[in-house]
Amino acid sequence: MEKPRIIELLKRDMEDEHGAIIQYLGHAYAIGEGEVACEIEAIAREEMRHLDWLAEAITDLGGELSFKRGMMDMTGKTVFEWMQANVGLENGAIAQYREHIKLIDNLKIKRLLERILSDEESHQGDFKHFVEKTLREKMTDKRGNTTDNNTENLSWGIKHEYTVIIQYLLQSYAAKNEETRKELQDQAVNEMQHMGWLSEKMIDKKGRPHLEHDKFEKTLEHNTMLKADIELEHKVADKYEQSAAQSTEGDVKELFRKLAAHERYHAEIFKDLLE
């Protein structure tokens, strides 16, 4: 198979991994704290690892990355129905990976897809178990519809964190300097933690996390992208400090202050890389 066709198939897989990550995180956050939510988040992290592997494979083949969201199924009004949708998503992923394994004759890529396939088959079994467990335990959607200053600021933070996760990952795959690549990926992981903390706090406040990203910076020239990242981190830290000052709730205030400190730290890391 020609290289452009392999890249096309891998990009489709990457987009579908992105969709699965968001679907599973959305369900985990909405369920609230507990064993099932933690296990679903763990599955989402495995899907993030798949996305990373696929992005690296595409980059190695000289292809351009796609951070579009692929197949998703956000239907269903109950947790039980969500788990059924997750089984269906895994069924589709398994079928697609098997098809791509048959089509692709590059042995290295085939081994990668076979490795990912084994995870997807495991996830399928996990979600079948969660269908039974959530029905038996009568698990419910913990989200509310509260809209106030706190939830608006939390929502802003979720959108920002999602955006920079993509931005830093994209930049990391393009980075030619190994230290820059590692730091960008490390900061992307930290931003993933932030998105989780903000979403979980949103649930605590009876709000409704919306996992949507904004436009992200696509400049990949080393100095230009790092300068843009530094400027962004300081702006975001300012926003989080303002949000902390506006909040009258101690736990929310503490979270925003913590995030502001992290963002200032990220700016210093990027400054070191620039110098």
Coordinates of C-alpha atoms in Angstrom, one line a residue:
M1 CA 0.0 0.0 0.0
E2 CA 1.3 3.5 -0.9
K3 CA 2.4 5.7 2.0
P4 CA -0.4 8.4 1.4
R5 CA -3.1 5.8 1.8
I6 CA -1.5 4.4 5.0
I7 CA -1.5 8.0 6.4
E8 CA -5.1 8.4 5.4
L9 CA -6.1 5.3 7.4
L10 CA -4.0 6.2 10.4
K11 CA -5.5 9.7 10.4
R12 CA -9.0 8.2 10.5
D13 CA -7.9 6.1 13.5
M14 CA -6.4 9.1 15.2
E15 CA -9.6 11.1 14.8
D16 CA -11.7 8.2 16.2
E17 CA -9.3 7.9 19.2
H18 CA -9.9 11.6 19.9
G19 CA -13.7 11.1 19.7
A20 CA -13.5 8.2 22.1
I21 CA -11.4 10.1 24.6
I22 CA -13.9 12.9 24.8
Q23 CA -16.9 10.5 24.9
Y24 CA -15.4 8.5 27.8
L25 CA -14.2 11.5 29.8
G26 CA -17.6 13.2 29.4
H27 CA -19.3 10.1 30.8
A28 CA -16.7 9.7 33.6
Y29 CA -17.1 13.3 34.8
A30 CA -20.9 13.1 34.6
I31 CA -21.0 10.0 36.8
G32 CA -19.1 11.7 39.6
E33 CA -16.6 10.2 42.0
G34 CA -16.5 6.4 42.3
E35 CA -14.9 3.2 41.0
V36 CA -16.6 3.1 37.6
A37 CA -15.7 6.8 36.9
C38 CA -12.1 6.1 37.7
E39 CA -12.0 3.0 35.5
I40 CA -13.5 4.9 32.6
E41 CA -11.0 7.7 33.0
A42 CA -8.2 5.0 32.9
I43 CA -9.7 3.7 29.6
A44 CA -9.7 7.3 28.3
R45 CA -6.0 7.6 29.2
E46 CA -5.3 4.4 27.2
E47 CA -7.0 6.0 24.2
M48 CA -4.8 9.0 24.7
R49 CA -1.8 6.8 24.5
H50 CA -3.2 5.3 21.2
L51 CA -3.6 8.8 19.8
D52 CA 0.0 9.6 20.7
W53 CA 1.3 6.4 19.0
L54 CA -0.8 7.1 15.9
A55 CA 0.4 10.7 15.7
E56 CA 4.0 9.6 16.0
A57 CA 3.4 7.0 13.2
I58 CA 1.8 9.6 11.0
T59 CA 4.6 12.1 11.6
D60 CA 7.3 9.4 10.9
L61 CA 5.6 8.8 7.6
G62 CA 5.7 12.5 6.7
G63 CA 1.9 13.0 7.1
E64 CA 0.0 16.0 8.6
L65 CA -1.8 15.3 11.8
S66 CA -5.6 15.7 12.3
F67 CA -7.1 16.6 15.6
K68 CA -10.6 16.5 14.4
R69 CA -13.0 14.4 16.5
G70 CA -14.1 11.2 14.8
M71 CA -16.8 8.8 15.7
M72 CA -18.8 9.6 18.8
D73 CA -22.1 8.5 20.3
M74 CA -23.3 11.0 23.0
T75 CA -26.9 9.7 22.8
G76 CA -28.7 8.2 25.8
K77 CA -30.3 9.7 28.8
T78 CA -29.2 7.3 31.5
V79 CA -25.7 6.0 32.6
F80 CA -26.8 2.5 31.5
E81 CA -27.5 3.8 28.0
W82 CA -24.1 5.6 28.0
M83 CA -22.3 2.4 28.7
Q84 CA -24.2 0.7 25.9
A85 CA -23.1 3.5 23.6
N86 CA -19.5 2.9 24.7
V87 CA -19.7 -0.8 23.9
G88 CA -21.0 0.2 20.4
L89 CA -18.1 2.6 20.0
E90 CA -15.6 -0.1 20.9
N91 CA -17.3 -2.5 18.5
G92 CA -16.8 0.0 15.7
A93 CA -13.1 0.6 16.7
I94 CA -12.4 -3.1 16.7
A95 CA -13.9 -3.6 13.3
Q96 CA -12.0 -0.7 11.8
Y97 CA -8.6 -1.7 13.3
R98 CA -9.1 -5.2 12.0
E99 CA -9.9 -3.8 8.5
H100 CA -6.9 -1.5 8.6
I101 CA -4.6 -4.4 9.7
K102 CA -5.7 -6.4 6.7
L103 CA -5.2 -3.5 4.3
I104 CA -1.8 -2.2 5.5
D105 CA 1.3 -4.2 4.5
N106 CA 3.8 -2.1 6.5
L107 CA 4.8 -4.6 9.2
K108 CA 5.7 -1.9 11.8
I109 CA 2.3 -0.2 11.4
K110 CA 0.5 -3.6 11.4
R111 CA 2.2 -4.4 14.8
L112 CA 1.1 -1.0 16.2
L113 CA -2.5 -1.5 15.1
E114 CA -2.5 -5.0 16.5
R115 CA -1.3 -3.7 19.8
I116 CA -4.0 -1.0 19.9
L117 CA -6.6 -3.6 18.8
S118 CA -5.8 -5.7 21.9
D119 CA -6.6 -2.7 24.1
E120 CA -9.9 -2.0 22.3
E121 CA -11.0 -5.7 22.8
S122 CA -10.3 -5.3 26.5
H123 CA -12.2 -2.0 26.6
Q124 CA -15.2 -3.7 25.0
G125 CA -15.3 -6.2 27.8
D126 CA -14.9 -3.5 30.4
F127 CA -17.9 -1.5 29.0
K128 CA -20.0 -4.6 28.8
H129 CA -19.3 -5.1 32.5
F130 CA -20.2 -1.4 33.2
V131 CA -23.5 -1.9 31.4
E132 CA -24.5 -4.5 34.0
K133 CA -22.9 -2.7 36.9
T134 CA -24.5 0.7 36.3
L135 CA -27.9 -0.8 35.8
R136 CA -27.6 -2.9 38.9
E137 CA -26.4 0.0 41.1
K138 CA -28.8 2.4 39.5
M139 CA -26.1 5.0 38.8
T140 CA -27.3 8.4 37.8
D141 CA -26.1 11.5 36.0
K142 CA -24.6 13.8 38.6
R143 CA -24.6 16.9 36.3
G144 CA -26.8 19.9 37.1
N145 CA -27.8 23.1 35.2
T146 CA -26.3 25.7 37.6
T147 CA -25.1 28.8 35.8
D148 CA -23.3 31.3 37.9
N149 CA -20.0 33.1 38.1
N150 CA -18.2 30.0 39.3
T151 CA -19.5 27.7 36.7
E152 CA -18.9 30.3 33.9
N153 CA -15.2 30.6 35.0
L154 CA -14.9 26.8 35.3
S155 CA -16.4 26.4 31.8
W156 CA -13.9 28.9 30.4
G157 CA -11.1 27.0 32.0
I158 CA -12.2 23.6 30.6
K159 CA -12.3 25.1 27.0
H160 CA -8.9 26.6 27.4
E161 CA -7.3 23.5 28.8
Y162 CA -8.7 21.3 26.1
T163 CA -7.4 23.8 23.5
V164 CA -3.9 23.9 24.8
I165 CA -3.7 20.1 25.1
I166 CA -4.1 19.9 21.4
Q167 CA -1.8 22.9 20.8
Y168 CA 1.0 21.5 22.8
L169 CA 0.7 18.0 21.4
L170 CA 0.7 19.3 17.9
Q171 CA 3.8 21.4 18.6
S172 CA 5.5 18.4 20.3
Y173 CA 5.2 16.2 17.2
A174 CA 6.7 18.9 15.1
A175 CA 9.5 19.8 17.5
K176 CA 13.0 18.9 16.2
N177 CA 14.6 19.4 19.6
E178 CA 14.1 16.4 21.9
E179 CA 14.0 18.6 25.1
T180 CA 11.3 20.8 23.6
R181 CA 9.3 17.8 22.5
K182 CA 9.4 16.2 26.0
E183 CA 8.5 19.5 27.8
L184 CA 5.6 20.2 25.5
Q185 CA 4.2 16.7 26.0
D186 CA 4.8 17.0 29.8
Q187 CA 2.8 20.3 29.8
A188 CA 0.1 18.7 27.7
V189 CA -0.3 16.0 30.3
N190 CA -0.5 18.6 33.1
E191 CA -3.2 20.5 31.1
M192 CA -5.1 17.2 30.9
Q193 CA -5.0 17.1 34.7
H194 CA -6.3 20.6 34.8
M195 CA -9.2 19.8 32.5
G196 CA -10.2 16.9 34.8
W197 CA -10.0 19.0 37.9
L198 CA -12.1 21.8 36.4
S199 CA -14.7 19.3 35.1
E200 CA -14.9 17.5 38.4
K201 CA -15.3 20.8 40.2
M202 CA -18.0 21.7 37.8
I203 CA -19.9 18.6 38.7
D204 CA -19.5 19.4 42.4
K205 CA -21.1 22.7 41.8
K206 CA -24.0 21.1 39.9
G207 CA -22.8 22.5 36.6
R208 CA -22.5 20.8 33.2
P209 CA -19.0 20.5 31.7
H210 CA -18.9 21.1 28.0
L211 CA -15.8 19.4 26.5
E212 CA -15.3 21.7 23.5
H213 CA -12.0 23.4 22.4
D214 CA -11.3 26.8 20.9
K215 CA -9.1 27.6 17.9
F216 CA -5.5 26.6 18.7
E217 CA -2.2 28.1 17.6
K218 CA -0.8 26.1 14.6
T219 CA 2.5 28.0 14.3
L220 CA 5.3 25.4 14.4
E221 CA 8.4 27.5 14.0
H222 CA 10.4 26.9 17.2
N223 CA 10.9 30.4 18.6
T224 CA 7.5 31.8 17.3
M225 CA 5.5 29.0 18.9
L226 CA 7.3 29.2 22.2
K227 CA 6.8 33.0 22.4
A228 CA 3.1 32.5 21.7
D229 CA 2.9 29.8 24.4
I230 CA 4.6 32.0 27.0
E231 CA 2.2 34.9 26.2
L232 CA -0.8 32.6 26.4
E233 CA 0.3 31.0 29.7
H234 CA 0.6 34.4 31.4
K235 CA -2.8 35.5 30.1
V236 CA -4.4 32.4 31.4
A237 CA -2.7 32.7 34.8
D238 CA -4.1 36.2 35.0
K239 CA -7.6 34.9 34.1
Y240 CA -7.4 32.2 36.8
E241 CA -6.2 34.7 39.4
Q242 CA -9.1 37.0 38.5
S243 CA -11.5 34.0 38.8
A244 CA -10.0 33.2 42.2
A245 CA -10.6 36.7 43.4
Q246 CA -14.2 36.7 42.1
S247 CA -15.1 33.4 43.9
T248 CA -16.6 33.4 47.4
E249 CA -16.2 29.6 47.7
G250 CA -13.0 28.4 49.2
D251 CA -12.6 25.2 47.2
V252 CA -13.1 27.0 43.9
K253 CA -10.8 29.8 44.9
E254 CA -8.1 27.3 45.9
L255 CA -8.4 25.5 42.6
F256 CA -8.1 28.6 40.5
R257 CA -5.0 29.8 42.5
K258 CA -3.4 26.4 42.0
L259 CA -4.0 26.5 38.3
A260 CA -2.6 30.0 38.0
A261 CA 0.6 28.9 39.7
H262 CA 0.9 25.9 37.3
E263 CA 0.4 28.2 34.3
R264 CA 3.1 30.6 35.5
Y265 CA 5.4 27.6 35.9
H266 CA 4.7 26.5 32.3
A267 CA 5.6 29.9 31.1
E268 CA 9.0 29.7 32.8
I269 CA 9.6 26.3 31.3
F270 CA 8.9 27.6 27.8
K271 CA 11.0 30.6 28.5
D272 CA 14.0 28.4 29.4
L273 CA 13.5 26.5 26.1
L274 CA 13.4 29.7 24.2
E275 CA 16.6 30.9 25.7

